[in-house]
CSV table of C-alpha atoms (C1' of nucleotides) in Angstrom, one decimal:
chain,number,residue,atom,x,y,z
A,1,UNK,CA,0.0,0.0,0.0
A,2,UNK,CA,2.9,2.3,0.7
A,3,UNK,CA,4.5,1.2,-2.6
A,4,UNK,CA,2.6,3.9,-4.4
A,5,UNK,CA,4.6,6.1,-6.6
A,6,UNK,CA,6.6,8.5,-4.5
A,7,UNK,CA,5.9,12.2,-5.1
A,8,UNK,CA,8.8,14.4,-6.4
A,9,UNK,CA,9.4,16.5,-3.2
A,10,UNK,CA,9.8,13.3,-1.3
A,11,UNK,CA,12.2,11.9,-3.9
A,12,UNK,CA,14.3,15.0,-3.7
A,13,UNK,CA,14.4,14.9,0.0
A,14,UNK,CA,15.4,11.2,0.0
A,15,UNK,CA,18.1,11.8,-2.6
A,16,UNK,CA,19.4,14.7,-0.5
A,17,UNK,CA,19.6,12.5,2.6
A,18,UNK,CA,21.3,9.8,0.6
A,19,UNK,CA,24.0,12.3,-0.4
A,20,UNK,CA,24.3,13.7,3.1
A,21,UNK,CA,24.6,10.3,4.8
A,22,UNK,CA,27.6,9.1,3.0
A,23,UNK,CA,30.7,9.3,5.1
A,24,UNK,CA,32.8,12.5,4.6
A,25,UNK,CA,30.1,14.0,2.5
A,26,UNK,CA,30.7,17.5,1.2
A,27,UNK,CA,27.8,19.9,1.1
A,28,UNK,CA,25.9,18.9,-2.0
A,29,UNK,CA,25.1,21.6,-4.5
A,30,UNK,CA,21.7,21.9,-6.1
A,31,UNK,CA,23.1,20.3,-9.2
A,32,UNK,CA,24.3,17.3,-7.2
A,33,UNK,CA,20.9,16.9,-5.6
A,34,UNK,CA,19.0,17.2,-8.9
A,35,UNK,CA,21.3,14.7,-10.5
A,36,UNK,CA,20.9,12.3,-7.6
A,37,UNK,CA,17.1,12.7,-7.8
A,38,UNK,CA,17.1,12.2,-11.6
A,39,UNK,CA,15.5,15.5,-12.4
A,40,UNK,CA,16.6,18.9,-13.7
A,41,UNK,CA,18.1,21.5,-11.4
A,42,UNK,CA,15.3,23.9,-12.0
A,43,UNK,CA,12.7,21.2,-11.1
A,44,UNK,CA,14.2,21.2,-7.6
A,45,UNK,CA,13.3,24.9,-7.3
A,46,UNK,CA,9.8,24.1,-8.3
A,47,UNK,CA,9.4,22.3,-5.0
A,48,UNK,CA,11.9,24.0,-2.7
A,49,UNK,CA,12.5,27.7,-2.9
A,50,UNK,CA,16.1,27.5,-1.6
A,51,UNK,CA,18.7,25.1,-0.6
A,52,UNK,CA,18.1,25.9,3.0
A,53,UNK,CA,14.4,25.1,2.8
A,54,UNK,CA,15.4,21.8,1.3
A,55,UNK,CA,17.8,21.0,4.1
A,56,UNK,CA,15.2,21.9,6.7
A,57,UNK,CA,12.6,19.8,5.0
A,58,UNK,CA,15.2,17.0,5.0
A,59,UNK,CA,15.7,17.2,8.7
A,60,UNK,CA,11.9,17.1,9.3
A,61,UNK,CA,11.4,14.1,7.0
A,62,UNK,CA,14.2,12.4,8.8
A,63,UNK,CA,12.9,13.0,12.3
A,64,UNK,CA,9.5,11.7,11.2
A,65,UNK,CA,11.1,8.6,9.6
A,66,UNK,CA,13.2,8.0,12.7
A,67,UNK,CA,10.5,8.5,15.2
A,68,UNK,CA,12.4,10.8,17.5
A,69,UNK,CA,9.5,11.0,19.8
A,70,UNK,CA,9.3,7.2,20.1
A,71,UNK,CA,13.0,7.0,20.7
A,72,UNK,CA,12.8,9.6,23.5
A,73,UNK,CA,9.7,8.1,25.0
A,74,UNK,CA,11.3,5.7,27.5
A,75,UNK,CA,12.8,8.6,29.4
A,76,UNK,CA,9.3,10.1,29.9
A,77,UNK,CA,8.2,6.9,31.6
A,78,UNK,CA,11.0,6.8,34.1
A,79,UNK,CA,10.2,6.6,37.8
A,80,UNK,CA,12.9,8.6,39.4
A,81,UNK,CA,14.7,11.7,38.2
A,82,UNK,CA,18.0,9.9,38.0
A,83,UNK,CA,16.4,7.1,35.9
A,84,UNK,CA,14.9,9.7,33.6
A,85,UNK,CA,18.2,11.5,33.1
A,86,UNK,CA,19.9,8.2,32.5
A,87,UNK,CA,17.3,7.2,29.9
A,88,UNK,CA,17.4,10.5,28.2
A,89,UNK,CA,21.1,10.7,27.8
A,90,UNK,CA,21.2,7.2,26.4
A,91,UNK,CA,18.3,7.8,24.0
A,92,UNK,CA,19.6,11.0,22.7
A,93,UNK,CA,23.2,9.8,22.5
A,94,UNK,CA,22.1,6.9,20.4
A,95,UNK,CA,19.9,9.1,18.2
A,96,UNK,CA,22.8,11.5,17.2
A,97,UNK,CA,24.5,9.1,14.8
A,98,UNK,CA,21.3,8.8,12.8
A,99,UNK,CA,21.0,12.5,12.2
A,100,UNK,CA,24.7,13.4,12.1
A,101,UNK,CA,24.9,13.6,8.3
A,102,UNK,CA,22.1,16.2,8.1
A,103,UNK,CA,23.2,17.9,11.2
A,104,UNK,CA,26.6,18.5,9.8
A,105,UNK,CA,25.2,20.0,6.7
A,106,UNK,CA,22.9,22.4,8.6
A,107,UNK,CA,25.6,23.4,11.1
A,108,UNK,CA,27.9,24.2,8.1
A,109,UNK,CA,25.5,26.7,6.6
A,110,UNK,CA,24.5,28.1,9.9
A,111,UNK,CA,27.2,30.7,9.8
A,112,UNK,CA,26.1,32.1,6.5
A,113,UNK,CA,22.4,31.5,6.5
A,114,UNK,CA,20.2,33.0,9.2
A,115,UNK,CA,17.2,30.9,8.2
A,116,UNK,CA,19.2,27.7,8.5
A,117,UNK,CA,20.5,28.8,11.9
A,118,UNK,CA,17.0,29.4,13.1
A,119,UNK,CA,15.8,26.0,11.9
A,120,UNK,CA,18.7,24.3,13.7
A,121,UNK,CA,18.2,26.3,16.8
A,122,UNK,CA,14.6,25.3,16.9
A,123,UNK,CA,15.6,21.7,16.6
A,124,UNK,CA,18.1,21.9,19.4
A,125,UNK,CA,15.6,23.8,21.5
A,126,UNK,CA,13.3,20.7,21.2
A,127,UNK,CA,16.1,18.6,22.5
A,128,UNK,CA,16.7,21.1,25.2
A,129,UNK,CA,13.2,20.5,26.4
A,130,UNK,CA,14.1,16.9,27.1
A,131,UNK,CA,17.0,18.1,29.1
A,132,UNK,CA,14.8,20.5,31.0
A,133,UNK,CA,12.3,17.7,31.7
A,134,UNK,CA,15.1,15.5,33.2
A,135,UNK,CA,16.4,18.3,35.3
A,136,UNK,CA,13.0,19.1,36.6
A,137,UNK,CA,12.4,15.5,37.5
A,138,UNK,CA,15.6,15.6,39.5
A,139,UNK,CA,14.6,18.8,41.1
A,140,UNK,CA,11.3,17.2,42.3
A,141,UNK,CA,13.2,14.3,43.7
A,142,UNK,CA,15.4,16.7,45.5
A,143,UNK,CA,18.4,15.0,44.0
A,144,UNK,CA,19.8,18.2,42.4
A,145,UNK,CA,22.8,19.7,44.3
A,146,UNK,CA,21.8,22.4,46.8
A,147,UNK,CA,21.4,25.9,45.4
A,148,UNK,CA,21.4,24.7,41.8
A,149,UNK,CA,19.8,26.9,39.3
A,150,UNK,CA,17.5,24.7,37.1
A,151,UNK,CA,18.3,26.7,34.0
A,152,UNK,CA,22.0,26.3,34.5
A,153,UNK,CA,21.8,22.6,35.0
A,154,UNK,CA,19.7,22.4,31.8
A,155,UNK,CA,22.3,24.4,30.0
A,156,UNK,CA,25.1,22.2,31.1
A,157,UNK,CA,23.3,19.0,30.2
A,158,UNK,CA,22.4,20.4,26.9
A,159,UNK,CA,26.0,21.3,26.2
A,160,UNK,CA,27.3,17.9,27.3
A,161,UNK,CA,24.9,16.3,24.9
A,162,UNK,CA,25.7,18.6,21.9
A,163,UNK,CA,26.3,17.1,18.5
A,164,UNK,CA,29.7,18.8,18.5
A,165,UNK,CA,30.8,16.8,21.5
A,166,UNK,CA,29.6,13.6,20.0
A,167,UNK,CA,31.4,14.5,16.8
A,168,UNK,CA,34.6,15.3,18.7
A,169,UNK,CA,34.7,12.1,20.7
A,170,UNK,CA,33.5,9.6,18.1
A,171,UNK,CA,34.6,11.1,14.8
A,172,UNK,CA,37.7,13.0,15.7
A,173,UNK,CA,39.0,10.9,18.6
A,174,UNK,CA,37.6,7.6,17.2
A,175,UNK,CA,35.7,6.6,20.3
A,176,UNK,CA,33.1,3.8,20.0
A,177,UNK,CA,29.5,4.7,20.4
A,178,UNK,CA,29.3,2.6,23.6
A,179,UNK,CA,32.3,4.4,25.1
A,180,UNK,CA,30.8,7.8,24.2
A,181,UNK,CA,27.5,6.9,25.8
A,182,UNK,CA,29.0,5.5,29.1
A,183,UNK,CA,31.3,8.4,29.5
A,184,UNK,CA,28.8,11.2,28.8
A,185,UNK,CA,26.2,9.4,31.0
A,186,UNK,CA,28.7,9.2,33.8
A,187,UNK,CA,29.5,12.8,33.4
A,188,UNK,CA,25.9,13.9,33.5
A,189,UNK,CA,24.9,11.6,36.3
A,190,UNK,CA,27.8,12.7,38.5
A,191,UNK,CA,27.6,16.5,37.8
A,192,UNK,CA,23.9,17.0,37.6
A,193,UNK,CA,22.4,14.2,39.7
A,194,UNK,CA,25.4,14.1,42.0
A,195,UNK,CA,25.5,10.3,41.6
A,196,UNK,CA,29.2,9.9,42.4
A,197,UNK,CA,29.1,6.2,41.7
A,198,UNK,CA,28.4,7.0,38.0
A,199,UNK,CA,32.0,8.3,37.8
A,200,UNK,CA,33.3,4.8,37.7
A,201,UNK,CA,31.8,4.5,34.2
A,202,UNK,CA,33.8,7.5,33.0
A,203,UNK,CA,37.0,6.7,31.2
A,204,UNK,CA,36.5,3.0,32.0
A,205,UNK,CA,36.3,2.0,28.4
A,206,UNK,CA,38.5,-0.7,27.1
A,207,UNK,CA,38.4,-0.7,23.4
A,208,UNK,CA,40.6,-2.3,20.8
A,209,UNK,CA,43.0,0.2,19.2
A,210,UNK,CA,41.9,1.6,15.9
B,1,UNK,CA,60.9,52.4,18.0
B,2,UNK,CA,57.9,50.2,17.2
B,3,UNK,CA,56.0,53.1,15.8
B,4,UNK,CA,57.7,52.6,12.5
B,5,UNK,CA,55.4,52.4,9.5
B,6,UNK,CA,53.6,49.1,9.5
B,7,UNK,CA,54.1,46.9,6.4
B,8,UNK,CA,51.1,46.1,4.3
B,9,UNK,CA,50.7,42.4,5.1
B,10,UNK,CA,50.5,43.3,8.8
B,11,UNK,CA,48.0,46.0,8.0
B,12,UNK,CA,45.9,43.5,6.2
B,13,UNK,CA,46.0,41.0,9.0
B,14,UNK,CA,45.1,43.7,11.6
B,15,UNK,CA,42.2,44.9,9.5
B,16,UNK,CA,41.0,41.3,9.1
B,17,UNK,CA,41.2,40.8,12.9
B,18,UNK,CA,39.4,44.0,13.4
B,19,UNK,CA,36.5,42.8,11.2
B,20,UNK,CA,36.5,39.3,12.8
B,21,UNK,CA,36.5,40.6,16.3
B,22,UNK,CA,33.3,42.6,16.1
B,23,UNK,CA,30.4,40.9,17.7
B,24,UNK,CA,28.2,38.9,15.4
B,25,UNK,CA,30.7,39.4,12.6
B,26,UNK,CA,29.9,37.7,9.3
B,27,UNK,CA,32.7,36.1,7.4
B,28,UNK,CA,34.4,39.1,5.7
B,29,UNK,CA,34.9,38.9,1.9
B,30,UNK,CA,38.1,39.9,0.3
B,31,UNK,CA,36.4,43.2,-0.7
B,32,UNK,CA,35.5,43.9,2.9
B,33,UNK,CA,39.1,43.2,4.0
B,34,UNK,CA,40.6,45.4,1.3
B,35,UNK,CA,38.3,48.2,2.1
B,36,UNK,CA,39.0,47.9,5.8
B,37,UNK,CA,42.7,47.9,5.1
B,38,UNK,CA,42.4,50.9,2.7
B,39,UNK,CA,43.9,49.2,-0.3
B,40,UNK,CA,42.5,47.6,-3.5
B,41,UNK,CA,41.2,44.0,-3.5
B,42,UNK,CA,43.9,42.9,-5.8
B,43,UNK,CA,46.6,44.2,-3.5
B,44,UNK,CA,45.5,41.8,-0.9
B,45,UNK,CA,46.2,39.0,-3.3
B,46,UNK,CA,49.7,40.4,-3.8
B,47,UNK,CA,50.4,39.4,-0.2
B,48,UNK,CA,48.1,36.4,0.5
B,49,UNK,CA,47.3,33.9,-2.2
B,50,UNK,CA,43.9,33.0,-0.9
B,51,UNK,CA,41.4,33.9,1.8
B,52,UNK,CA,42.3,30.8,3.8
B,53,UNK,CA,46.0,31.8,3.8
B,54,UNK,CA,45.0,35.1,5.1
B,55,UNK,CA,42.9,33.6,7.9
B,56,UNK,CA,45.6,31.3,8.9
B,57,UNK,CA,48.1,34.2,9.0
B,58,UNK,CA,45.7,36.1,11.1
B,59,UNK,CA,45.5,33.3,13.7
B,60,UNK,CA,49.3,33.1,13.8
B,61,UNK,CA,49.6,36.8,14.2
B,62,UNK,CA,47.1,36.8,17.0
B,63,UNK,CA,48.7,33.9,18.9
B,64,UNK,CA,51.9,35.8,18.7
B,65,UNK,CA,50.3,39.0,19.9
B,66,UNK,CA,48.5,37.3,22.7
B,67,UNK,CA,51.5,35.3,23.9
B,68,UNK,CA,49.7,32.0,24.2
B,69,UNK,CA,52.8,30.4,25.4
B,70,UNK,CA,53.1,32.9,28.2
B,71,UNK,CA,49.5,32.5,29.1
B,72,UNK,CA,49.8,28.7,29.4
B,73,UNK,CA,53.2,28.9,31.2
B,74,UNK,CA,51.8,28.8,34.8
B,75,UNK,CA,50.4,25.4,34.2
B,76,UNK,CA,53.8,24.1,33.3
B,77,UNK,CA,55.2,25.2,36.6
B,78,UNK,CA,52.6,23.4,38.7
B,79,UNK,CA,53.8,21.1,41.4
B,80,UNK,CA,51.1,18.4,41.5
B,81,UNK,CA,49.1,17.0,38.6
B,82,UNK,CA,45.9,18.3,40.0
B,83,UNK,CA,47.4,21.8,40.2
B,84,UNK,CA,48.6,21.5,36.7
B,85,UNK,CA,45.2,20.5,35.4
B,86,UNK,CA,43.5,23.3,37.3
B,87,UNK,CA,46.0,25.9,36.0
B,88,UNK,CA,45.7,24.6,32.4
B,89,UNK,CA,41.9,24.7,32.4
B,90,UNK,CA,41.8,28.2,33.8
B,91,UNK,CA,44.5,29.5,31.4
B,92,UNK,CA,42.9,28.0,28.3
B,93,UNK,CA,39.4,28.8,29.3
B,94,UNK,CA,40.4,32.4,29.7
B,95,UNK,CA,42.3,32.4,26.4
B,96,UNK,CA,39.3,31.3,24.3
B,97,UNK,CA,37.5,34.6,24.4
B,98,UNK,CA,40.5,36.3,22.9
B,99,UNK,CA,40.6,34.1,19.9
B,100,UNK,CA,36.9,33.4,19.5
B,101,UNK,CA,36.4,35.8,16.6
B,102,UNK,CA,39.0,34.2,14.4
B,103,UNK,CA,38.2,30.8,15.6
B,104,UNK,CA,34.6,31.2,14.5
B,105,UNK,CA,35.7,32.3,11.0
B,106,UNK,CA,38.1,29.4,10.6
B,107,UNK,CA,35.6,26.8,11.9
B,108,UNK,CA,33.1,28.2,9.5
B,109,UNK,CA,35.2,27.6,6.4
B,110,UNK,CA,36.5,24.3,7.8
B,111,UNK,CA,33.7,22.4,6.1
B,112,UNK,CA,34.4,23.7,2.7
B,113,UNK,CA,38.2,24.3,2.8
B,114,UNK,CA,40.5,21.4,3.5
B,115,UNK,CA,43.5,23.7,4.0
B,116,UNK,CA,41.7,25.7,6.6
B,117,UNK,CA,40.6,22.5,8.4
B,118,UNK,CA,44.2,21.4,8.5
B,119,UNK,CA,45.3,24.7,10.0
B,120,UNK,CA,42.6,24.6,12.6
B,121,UNK,CA,43.4,21.0,13.5
B,122,UNK,CA,47.0,21.8,14.0
B,123,UNK,CA,46.1,24.6,16.3
B,124,UNK,CA,43.8,22.4,18.3
B,125,UNK,CA,46.4,19.7,18.4
B,126,UNK,CA,48.8,22.2,20.1
B,127,UNK,CA,46.1,22.8,22.7
B,128,UNK,CA,45.7,19.0,23.0
B,129,UNK,CA,49.4,18.8,24.0
B,130,UNK,CA,48.6,20.9,27.0
B,131,UNK,CA,45.8,18.5,27.8
B,132,UNK,CA,48.1,15.6,27.4
B,133,UNK,CA,50.7,17.2,29.6
B,134,UNK,CA,48.2,17.7,32.4
B,135,UNK,CA,46.9,14.2,32.1
B,136,UNK,CA,50.5,12.8,32.2
B,137,UNK,CA,51.3,14.8,35.3
B,138,UNK,CA,48.2,13.3,37.0
B,139,UNK,CA,49.3,9.8,35.9
B,140,UNK,CA,52.7,10.3,37.5
B,141,UNK,CA,51.0,11.4,40.7
B,142,UNK,CA,48.9,8.3,40.5
B,143,UNK,CA,45.8,10.4,40.8
B,144,UNK,CA,44.2,9.2,37.6
B,145,UNK,CA,41.3,6.7,38.2
B,146,UNK,CA,42.5,3.1,38.0
B,147,UNK,CA,42.6,1.5,34.6
B,148,UNK,CA,42.4,4.8,32.9
B,149,UNK,CA,43.6,5.1,29.3
B,150,UNK,CA,45.8,8.2,29.1
B,151,UNK,CA,44.7,8.9,25.5
B,152,UNK,CA,41.0,8.7,26.5
B,153,UNK,CA,41.5,11.0,29.4
B,154,UNK,CA,43.2,13.4,27.1
B,155,UNK,CA,40.4,13.1,24.6
B,156,UNK,CA,37.8,13.9,27.2
B,157,UNK,CA,39.6,16.9,28.6
B,158,UNK,CA,40.3,18.2,25.1
B,159,UNK,CA,36.6,17.9,24.3
B,160,UNK,CA,35.4,19.6,27.5
B,161,UNK,CA,37.7,22.5,26.7
B,162,UNK,CA,36.6,22.8,23.1
B,163,UNK,CA,35.8,26.3,21.7
B,164,UNK,CA,32.3,24.9,20.8
B,165,UNK,CA,31.5,24.2,24.5
B,166,UNK,CA,32.7,27.7,25.5
B,167,UNK,CA,30.5,29.1,22.7
B,168,UNK,CA,27.5,27.1,23.7
B,169,UNK,CA,27.7,28.1,27.4
B,170,UNK,CA,28.8,31.7,27.2
B,171,UNK,CA,27.4,32.8,23.8
B,172,UNK,CA,24.2,30.8,23.4
B,173,UNK,CA,23.3,30.2,27.1
B,174,UNK,CA,24.7,33.5,28.3
B,175,UNK,CA,26.9,32.3,31.1
B,176,UNK,CA,29.5,34.6,32.5
B,177,UNK,CA,33.1,33.8,31.9
B,178,UNK,CA,33.6,33.1,35.6
B,179,UNK,CA,30.7,30.7,35.6
B,180,UNK,CA,32.0,28.9,32.6
B,181,UNK,CA,35.5,28.5,34.1
B,182,UNK,CA,34.3,27.3,37.5
B,183,UNK,CA,32.0,24.8,36.0
B,184,UNK,CA,34.3,23.3,33.4
B,185,UNK,CA,37.1,23.3,36.0
B,186,UNK,CA,34.9,21.4,38.4
B,187,UNK,CA,33.9,18.9,35.7
B,188,UNK,CA,37.5,18.3,34.7
B,189,UNK,CA,38.8,18.0,38.2
B,190,UNK,CA,36.0,15.6,39.2
B,191,UNK,CA,36.1,13.3,36.2
B,192,UNK,CA,39.8,13.2,35.4
B,193,UNK,CA,41.5,13.9,38.7
B,194,UNK,CA,38.7,12.3,40.7
B,195,UNK,CA,38.7,15.3,43.0
B,196,UNK,CA,35.1,14.9,44.1
B,197,UNK,CA,35.3,18.1,46.1
B,198,UNK,CA,35.6,20.0,42.9
B,199,UNK,CA,32.0,19.1,42.1
B,200,UNK,CA,30.8,21.8,44.6
B,201,UNK,CA,32.0,24.4,42.1
B,202,UNK,CA,29.8,23.0,39.4
B,203,UNK,CA,26.5,24.7,38.9
B,204,UNK,CA,27.2,26.8,42.0
B,205,UNK,CA,27.1,30.0,40.1
B,206,UNK,CA,24.9,32.8,41.1
B,207,UNK,CA,24.7,35.4,38.4
B,208,UNK,CA,22.3,38.2,37.8
B,209,UNK,CA,19.7,37.4,35.2
B,210,UNK,CA,20.5,38.7,31.7
C,1,DG,C1',68.0,63.3,-15.5
C,2,DT,C1',67.3,58.8,-17.0
C,3,DT,C1',66.6,54.1,-15.7
C,4,DG,C1',65.0,50.4,-13.1
C,5,DT,C1',62.4,48.4,-9.6
C,6,DC,C1',58.7,47.7,-6.4
C,7,DA,C1',54.1,48.3,-4.6
C,8,DA,C1',49.9,49.4,-5.7
C,9,DT,C1',46.2,50.7,-9.0
C,10,DT,C1',42.5,50.0,-12.5
C,11,DG,C1',39.9,47.1,-15.3
C,12,DA,C1',38.8,42.9,-17.3
C,13,DC,C1',38.0,38.1,-17.2
C,14,DA,C1',37.0,32.9,-16.0
C,15,DC,C1',34.8,30.1,-12.9
C,16,DT,C1',31.5,28.3,-9.5
C,17,DG,C1',27.3,28.4,-7.3
C,18,DT,C1',22.5,30.3,-6.3
C,19,DG,C1',18.3,31.8,-7.6
C,20,DT,C1',15.0,33.7,-11.5
C,21,DC,C1',12.6,33.7,-15.8
C,22,DA,C1',10.5,32.3,-20.2
C,23,DA,C1',9.3,29.2,-23.7
C,24,DG,C1',8.2,24.6,-24.9
C,25,DC,C1',6.8,19.8,-24.3
C,26,DA,C1',4.2,15.6,-22.8
C,27,DA,C1',0.6,13.4,-20.2
C,28,DG,C1',-3.8,13.2,-18.3
C,29,DC,C1',-8.4,14.8,-18.1
C,30,DG,C1',-12.6,17.5,-18.8
D,1,DC,C1',-10.1,19.3,-28.6
D,2,DG,C1',-8.2,22.5,-25.2
D,3,DC,C1',-6.6,23.0,-20.5
D,4,DT,C1',-3.8,22.2,-16.6
D,5,DT,C1',0.1,20.2,-14.3
D,6,DG,C1',4.9,18.9,-13.9
D,7,DC,C1',8.9,18.8,-16.0
D,8,DT,C1',12.3,20.2,-19.6
D,9,DT,C1',15.9,23.3,-21.8
D,10,DG,C1',18.3,27.3,-22.1
D,11,DA,C1',19.4,31.8,-20.8
D,12,DC,C1',20.4,35.2,-17.4
D,13,DA,C1',21.6,38.2,-13.1
D,14,DC,C1',24.3,38.3,-9.1
D,15,DA,C1',27.9,37.5,-5.7
D,16,DG,C1',32.3,36.0,-4.6
D,17,DT,C1',37.0,34.0,-5.5
D,18,DG,C1',41.0,34.0,-7.9
D,19,DT,C1',43.9,35.4,-12.2
D,20,DC,C1',46.0,38.5,-15.6
D,21,DA,C1',47.8,42.6,-18.0
D,22,DA,C1',48.7,47.3,-18.5
D,23,DT,C1',49.5,51.5,-15.9
D,24,DT,C1',51.0,54.7,-12.3
D,25,DG,C1',53.9,56.8,-8.7
D,26,DA,C1',57.7,56.7,-5.6
D,27,DC,C1',62.2,56.0,-4.6
D,28,DA,C1',66.9,54.8,-5.3
D,29,DA,C1',71.0,54.0,-8.3
D,30,DC,C1',73.8,55.4,-11.8
DNA sequence: GTTGTCAATTGACACTGTGTCAAGCAAGCG
DNA sequence: CGCTTGCTTGACACAGTGTCAATTGACAAC
């Protein structure tokens, strides 16, 4: 039933994602995208007014395809604040690799294109709400350190979980995904939930040399 | 004695830094730079073969002007590993704002220009050596957590101290420089030197609302 | 003073990439 | 048949990088 013919905008978006998801992808030009879709460059403009719009549409399509909400759901069902933080860090940390290709492209144009920057900010703001929810849950438990500003704790968690940090550790430094997750989780649990036991997970990764 | 007439390459570099250092600076074009220097666009090419070369020269000039080595010197004189880590984090953290303008410009072209990426990587690699030195000092003290891989600890410290994290916390979230320093220092001391007392500094910032 | 050299100037051009516009074509449908 | 819809080709304007050639002005050497 879903094997109906795919409409052109969707084909364009899929082709764009295909280009973006290959390792070491450069920013595709409109010509690249048209060629990958199998239509003319001008036809792309018939459906997307600008490259930025197309990139934004691509992220939306991808989120929908990946069921972000579903991936982040377990954290909403957690009983304690600490559990919630833990589940959220794990869920988001494992979601990043799926969106990294597109994220890189959007972050790259962010410096030159205000519209792209706005779109990316909105998306990160959504993620930030997850951070805020976890921090709030901790606050209700009373497991936040004394005198902690909730905003600040959210800022810190949000920064720890940034795509840039994931990129640094896994792409530049070559860490495994597991190692990334356990370290960042330990960091978050220790600094925000003051679960000092979590520190044993930090830097306790044995991985085969690359 | 130093009030001699400044040579043109230096004038160009200074003008470029001037453009880069204003808040919310866009990436300046060669025309912008020429205008700011007070010479023709073509004259810029007489001294720098490409925009990337110019940006790279600008970072070098700036490092030299700012005496990075001097700024990072105190950490080399530290007695214990923990002291050294502490001093390094503080020194680098306070150095970032001075280079942020240029750093932003270079990071922005990093996605499209391999040469710029290489230059920036080299620079970050230099910073990484400072991280490695601090981690090594801790290792000699025996104050690294058991079974810690030195490389991994260096990776983590290096990531915590990234310009992107500084940007996130101070520029996007609006943290004060002091707040940034004390939080990152606490994070580093707690996770790498296992100085749990340092956690009290994390999120313990009271700052007036923006 | 003439000559040479050097730095900078003007003006033109090639090239890449984005985004716009107009005319035409083919399919499907009333 | 004529109309609409989606796509095509081909041309163009615009911004920005980087290149090239011819010219000017200053300054020093002879």
